XYZ file of C-alpha atoms in Angstrom:
435
model
C 107.053 88.130 91.892
C 110.683 87.064 92.445
C 112.014 89.068 95.371
C 115.465 88.973 96.980
C 115.806 90.251 100.540
C 119.280 91.428 101.485
C 119.851 90.497 105.124
C 123.126 91.865 106.396
C 124.542 94.221 108.948
C 125.955 93.750 112.418
C 124.514 94.563 115.799
C 126.416 97.722 116.628
C 123.813 100.503 116.506
C 121.049 98.701 118.422
C 123.209 97.192 121.136
C 122.478 95.523 123.559
C 119.460 93.920 121.833
C 121.599 93.086 118.820
C 125.038 91.540 118.459
C 127.302 90.082 115.745
C 124.812 87.251 115.158
C 121.499 88.952 115.903
C 121.111 91.999 113.639
C 118.338 94.547 114.004
C 115.980 92.688 111.643
C 115.749 89.808 114.144
C 114.783 91.780 117.268
C 111.147 91.060 118.323
C 109.630 94.546 118.605
C 106.229 94.394 116.929
C 103.260 93.265 119.072
C 100.613 90.934 117.664
C 97.002 90.377 118.751
C 98.007 87.192 120.601
C 100.468 89.143 122.761
C 103.562 87.783 121.035
C 106.189 90.012 119.417
C 107.603 89.489 115.942
C 110.781 90.773 114.310
C 111.269 92.994 111.276
C 112.164 89.940 109.160
C 108.946 88.169 110.169
C 106.908 91.327 109.569
C 108.394 91.797 106.089
C 107.625 88.191 105.090
C 103.991 88.592 106.191
C 103.649 91.857 104.269
C 105.022 90.336 101.071
C 102.695 87.339 101.363
C 99.759 89.705 101.860
C 100.576 91.441 98.558
C 101.538 88.292 96.626
C 100.748 84.976 98.277
C 102.773 83.111 95.643
C 105.820 85.411 95.775
C 109.127 83.588 95.376
C 111.250 84.980 98.234
C 114.998 84.365 98.535
C 117.084 85.754 101.392
C 120.706 86.626 100.611
C 122.754 86.545 103.793
C 125.919 85.394 105.530
C 126.463 82.032 107.225
C 126.145 83.627 110.663
C 122.488 84.566 110.076
C 121.220 81.285 108.583
C 120.247 79.684 111.902
C 118.366 82.780 113.085
C 116.498 83.056 109.775
C 115.414 79.415 109.984
C 114.368 79.850 113.612
C 112.180 82.865 112.808
C 110.939 82.016 109.297
C 110.957 78.215 109.305
C 113.255 75.557 107.892
C 111.821 75.989 104.380
C 112.976 79.601 103.971
C 115.018 79.874 100.753
C 118.504 81.212 101.503
C 121.425 82.161 99.260
C 124.421 81.975 101.579
C 127.476 84.182 101.168
C 130.616 82.269 102.233
C 132.017 85.598 103.468
C 131.189 89.312 103.261
C 131.984 90.949 99.907
C 129.540 93.911 99.757
C 126.361 94.174 97.704
C 127.601 93.660 94.124
C 129.115 90.199 94.732
C 126.126 89.303 96.932
C 123.607 90.238 94.217
C 125.596 88.437 91.523
C 125.757 85.326 93.727
C 122.019 85.301 94.455
C 121.235 86.008 90.779
C 123.358 83.009 89.734
C 121.624 80.983 92.460
C 118.195 81.939 91.096
C 119.157 80.915 87.560
C 121.411 77.887 88.071
C 119.855 76.360 91.190
C 116.218 77.483 91.140
C 115.806 77.603 87.360
C 114.512 81.181 87.105
C 114.561 82.298 83.448
C 116.873 85.022 82.183
C 113.915 87.124 80.999
C 112.153 87.028 84.368
C 112.260 90.142 86.552
C 113.756 90.156 90.044
C 113.358 92.797 92.759
C 116.046 93.341 95.398
C 115.104 94.945 98.741
C 116.690 95.397 102.164
C 115.041 93.183 104.780
C 114.858 95.858 107.472
C 112.896 99.012 106.491
C 109.733 99.891 108.418
C 107.062 100.181 105.727
C 103.366 99.690 105.044
C 101.999 96.969 102.770
C 101.770 99.559 99.954
C 105.570 99.473 99.782
C 105.496 95.889 98.491
C 102.734 96.777 96.043
C 105.201 99.334 94.669
C 107.909 96.634 94.564
C 105.541 94.459 92.518
C 104.957 97.387 90.152
C 108.723 97.872 89.910
C 109.234 94.264 88.782
C 106.500 94.681 86.159
C 108.279 97.761 84.786
C 111.573 95.849 84.630
C 109.880 92.900 82.921
C 108.373 95.233 80.284
C 111.785 96.711 79.529
C 110.915 100.235 80.714
C 114.623 100.410 81.578
C 117.404 97.874 82.105
C 117.447 98.844 85.755
C 114.463 100.212 87.698
C 114.913 101.913 91.070
C 112.376 102.826 93.724
C 112.876 106.326 95.090
C 111.287 107.540 98.319
C 109.534 110.924 98.384
C 111.583 112.818 101.030
C 109.753 114.107 104.098
C 112.622 116.365 105.175
C 116.119 117.330 103.899
C 118.141 114.453 105.332
C 121.931 114.195 105.436
C 121.722 110.408 106.022
C 120.613 109.277 102.559
C 121.883 109.390 99.016
C 119.607 111.075 96.457
C 118.263 110.063 93.051
C 117.846 112.969 90.621
C 115.040 112.108 88.136
C 114.526 113.879 84.828
C 110.952 114.780 85.832
C 108.538 114.717 88.751
C 106.356 112.082 87.082
C 105.583 108.844 88.940
C 107.913 107.004 86.535
C 110.856 108.784 84.966
C 114.422 108.356 83.777
C 117.302 109.003 86.152
C 119.518 111.999 85.403
C 122.139 111.495 88.123
C 122.897 110.440 91.697
C 124.048 112.548 94.623
C 126.015 111.360 97.626
C 124.860 112.160 101.161
C 124.664 115.988 101.094
C 124.519 118.738 103.676
C 121.049 119.640 104.918
C 121.092 122.841 102.838
C 122.100 120.996 99.664
C 119.511 118.269 100.361
C 116.789 120.944 100.484
C 117.926 122.187 97.079
C 117.802 118.673 95.660
C 114.291 118.088 97.002
C 113.105 121.352 95.433
C 114.227 119.907 92.089
C 112.290 116.675 92.649
C 115.032 114.499 94.172
C 114.198 111.202 95.880
C 115.842 109.264 98.690
C 117.706 106.234 97.372
C 116.007 103.347 99.173
C 118.325 100.620 97.898
C 115.413 98.918 96.108
C 115.764 97.998 92.446
C 114.492 95.531 89.852
C 116.042 93.984 86.759
C 115.691 91.142 84.309
C 117.831 88.290 85.625
C 119.815 88.091 82.397
C 120.807 91.755 82.690
C 122.688 91.351 85.986
C 124.273 88.056 84.968
C 125.507 89.665 81.751
C 126.989 92.558 83.748
C 128.537 90.067 86.139
C 130.323 88.181 83.348
C 131.679 91.478 81.998
C 133.221 92.309 85.382
C 133.957 88.885 86.899
C 135.538 85.678 85.624
C 133.291 82.772 86.600
C 131.497 79.837 84.970
C 128.313 79.658 87.032
C 126.933 79.550 90.560
C 129.136 76.713 91.854
C 132.302 78.320 90.487
C 131.282 81.735 91.847
C 130.538 80.290 95.293
C 133.834 78.374 95.429
C 135.884 81.489 94.611
C 133.710 84.044 96.395
C 136.383 84.986 98.916
C 138.640 86.220 96.108
C 136.112 88.758 94.792
C 136.728 92.465 95.276
C 134.485 94.192 97.805
C 132.333 96.684 95.900
C 128.767 97.943 96.186
C 126.141 97.325 93.514
C 125.692 101.104 93.239
C 129.343 101.697 92.313
C 129.727 98.613 90.106
C 126.471 98.872 88.133
C 123.917 101.537 89.050
C 126.031 104.661 88.636
C 127.413 103.447 85.280
C 124.086 102.427 83.747
C 122.496 104.700 81.112
C 119.192 102.824 80.796
C 117.867 103.437 84.272
C 114.479 104.523 85.559
C 112.900 105.367 88.889
C 109.463 104.797 90.408
C 108.317 107.307 93.028
C 107.011 105.946 96.327
C 105.269 108.342 98.692
C 104.075 105.877 101.337
C 105.396 105.061 104.794
C 109.125 104.292 104.907
C 111.584 104.486 107.786
C 115.156 103.309 108.027
C 115.390 101.932 111.573
C 119.135 102.347 111.823
C 119.355 103.878 115.302
C 117.610 103.680 118.668
C 116.186 107.134 118.048
C 114.384 106.116 114.837
C 113.398 102.719 116.203
C 111.557 104.185 119.190
C 109.486 106.293 116.767
C 107.646 103.170 115.586
C 107.255 101.415 118.951
C 103.543 100.925 119.656
C 104.010 101.446 123.388
C 106.604 103.104 125.650
C 108.003 99.805 126.927
C 108.393 96.112 126.138
C 108.981 93.461 128.797
C 108.890 93.597 132.586
C 109.053 97.395 132.950
C 107.559 99.910 135.376
C 107.656 103.638 134.557
C 106.434 106.416 136.806
C 104.161 109.259 135.624
C 107.098 111.679 135.390
C 108.736 109.849 132.475
C 108.558 111.876 129.259
C 109.372 110.678 125.719
C 111.213 107.667 127.126
C 111.200 104.119 125.750
C 112.339 100.951 127.510
C 112.959 97.430 126.142
C 113.699 94.694 128.675
C 114.605 91.163 127.532
C 115.787 90.075 130.980
C 113.961 88.009 133.579
C 114.341 90.790 136.146
C 112.155 93.907 136.531
C 113.316 97.301 135.272
C 112.106 100.473 137.056
C 112.489 103.874 135.355
C 111.567 107.113 137.150
C 111.581 110.730 135.998
C 113.408 109.953 132.756
C 113.179 112.413 129.887
C 114.072 111.697 126.242
C 115.863 108.477 127.153
C 116.146 105.006 125.681
C 116.777 102.152 128.124
C 117.506 98.638 126.895
C 118.437 95.543 128.886
C 119.452 92.143 127.496
C 121.940 89.352 128.273
C 124.470 91.377 126.240
C 124.339 94.397 128.581
C 122.383 97.493 129.595
C 122.049 100.772 127.680
C 120.883 104.068 129.189
C 121.171 106.886 126.641
C 119.758 110.207 125.617
C 117.876 109.543 122.363
C 119.853 112.113 120.412
C 123.166 110.722 121.704
C 122.119 107.120 120.957
C 122.886 107.547 117.250
C 126.587 107.794 118.165
C 126.714 104.421 119.937
C 128.732 102.449 117.352
C 132.337 103.384 118.275
C 131.659 102.687 121.946
C 130.139 99.258 121.239
C 133.091 98.354 119.013
C 135.334 98.687 122.078
C 133.292 96.119 124.027
C 134.861 92.648 123.917
C 132.215 90.481 125.617
C 131.319 87.229 123.860
C 127.862 86.763 122.362
C 125.548 85.953 125.279
C 122.343 85.145 123.366
C 121.641 83.680 119.928
C 118.791 82.085 118.020
C 119.595 78.866 116.161
C 117.654 76.797 113.640
C 116.781 74.390 116.478
C 115.933 76.969 119.170
C 118.073 79.389 121.163
C 120.711 79.639 123.867
C 121.558 82.151 126.572
C 124.785 82.134 128.542
C 123.940 82.659 132.211
C 127.310 82.178 133.938
C 130.960 82.306 132.852
C 133.829 81.029 135.029
C 137.482 80.283 134.225
C 136.823 76.583 133.667
C 133.054 76.404 133.241
C 130.229 77.834 131.156
C 126.549 77.574 132.106
C 123.967 77.932 129.337
C 120.168 77.927 129.191
C 119.194 76.034 126.029
C 115.731 76.079 124.461
C 114.894 73.381 121.894
C 111.869 73.797 119.641
C 109.482 70.870 119.258
C 110.763 68.341 116.731
C 114.244 69.870 116.606
C 117.576 68.701 117.941
C 121.272 69.432 118.051
C 123.835 67.836 115.750
C 125.328 64.529 116.862
C 128.748 65.615 118.161
C 131.459 65.207 120.773
C 134.107 67.303 122.530
C 137.771 66.428 123.008
C 138.544 68.926 125.766
C 135.446 69.338 127.907
C 132.736 67.406 129.698
C 129.103 68.522 129.969
C 126.056 68.002 132.148
C 122.489 68.401 130.897
C 119.760 69.170 133.451
C 116.330 68.735 131.846
C 114.146 71.560 133.208
C 111.006 71.166 131.072
C 109.727 69.224 128.092
C 110.373 65.683 126.906
C 112.651 64.238 124.273
C 115.303 61.696 123.410
C 119.045 61.615 124.042
C 121.507 59.712 121.851
C 124.690 58.803 123.765
C 127.396 56.865 121.901
C 124.734 55.417 119.561
C 122.398 54.391 122.424
C 119.050 56.214 122.692
C 117.063 56.947 125.845
C 114.017 59.040 126.704
C 114.416 62.095 128.956
C 111.959 64.161 131.006
C 112.030 67.050 133.526
C 114.381 66.329 136.438
C 116.674 64.015 134.478
C 120.404 64.725 134.612
C 122.615 63.506 131.771
C 126.407 63.360 132.213
C 128.515 63.681 129.056
C 132.180 62.721 129.547
C 134.976 63.926 127.254
C 134.746 62.271 123.796
C 131.161 61.074 124.398
C 129.059 61.388 121.231
C 125.782 63.060 122.126
C 122.610 64.567 120.730
C 119.252 65.601 122.170
C 115.988 65.884 120.225
C 112.828 67.544 121.569
C 109.504 65.712 121.314
C 107.972 68.794 122.952
C 109.528 72.208 123.502
C 112.376 71.698 125.975
C 114.426 73.842 128.353
C 117.827 72.520 129.393
C 120.541 73.882 131.658
C 123.883 72.867 130.151
C 127.081 73.112 132.199
C 130.351 72.871 130.259
C 133.522 72.118 132.250
C 137.119 72.154 131.052
C 140.294 74.211 130.729
C 139.819 74.958 127.014
C 136.133 75.661 126.364
C 135.744 76.943 122.806
C 133.574 76.664 119.686
C 136.441 74.898 117.939
C 136.167 71.921 120.310
C 133.293 70.265 118.471
C 133.477 67.136 116.292
C 130.346 66.454 114.228
C 129.340 62.863 113.583
C 126.431 63.395 111.183
């Protein structure tokens, strides 16, 4: 099974656990038997592997998410990188060209495209496998997976099939309706549009060449920023006559808001949290190193992270986006391919950061023209490269990095470092790479 996972979105609706770098699919919310928590992206990968151990998985995403994906899924995760955001049609064309031109996937092979962030059971990916088989057999040029609605929702678009059979042709599509109209659609056999579809690779590439002027993957990538922003639904799906739908009646939730996310939490709180016996229908997530005490709360969601603190009525939490968009604080926490960082203090001419390096990983060899730094090794052992001279470091060591000093640190074991940056112009732009 060739499966493409679309990993996009920003961190507006699940603030403060998410931000512009850390979208909802990267938040560790799902407990494992060993006591650790995994993210939606990690959960999805495990589910796919359970259904098809040999599945060929490619993640289509933006540059800003690459480091987090590698941190959570490993350096070998296959990623098709979008140079910039151009909506789902350009993204799917780019990853399709990547599959054919870079990975050598044949034009007659079937590909399934799925969002990376729905909450589903393993049966969902069995249905995705069935969908790819239907596309490979030529049941239709484009096969969709429709979700059996559990209530008349105003949040989703609807697929109108020609029958109520498990597999049928598609008669039409309906935009997000009123609740009353949604009930009428469901009575006629309508399905929620899950954003999951399958096609033969040659089909999408043929459509792409009809609508776009490009020679292949490299040409498409180089000129990606000039492409018109348009969704795959508008560009292809709603204009296609040979289109079918597979009904899926299993577990499926779109975790787009705090309200829906708390519905799948296995316990009322995560992290260092104390709740009294008078709390009712309240969920708390604490990613801070300080305790959170909640008393007498009813129908609330409480979330604490380096980005901020949220206290909201669950029903009101779905309206969080415009308020978060007015917040201007810089990103305070991010996962990188080599580990993670958390900003712990910001002053006018200094920035203090807690850096975690994973075993065997290191930063790029780089220097700064406008700031000096100090590394305080808190735990773990590794090696530091300073102006081409290497030395071993251990807990308690302090490394001074003057302006223009080339530097790099590599972890032999998992390391924690307190980094203090000092200067009048501290910015991401002040970084010169030497590798």
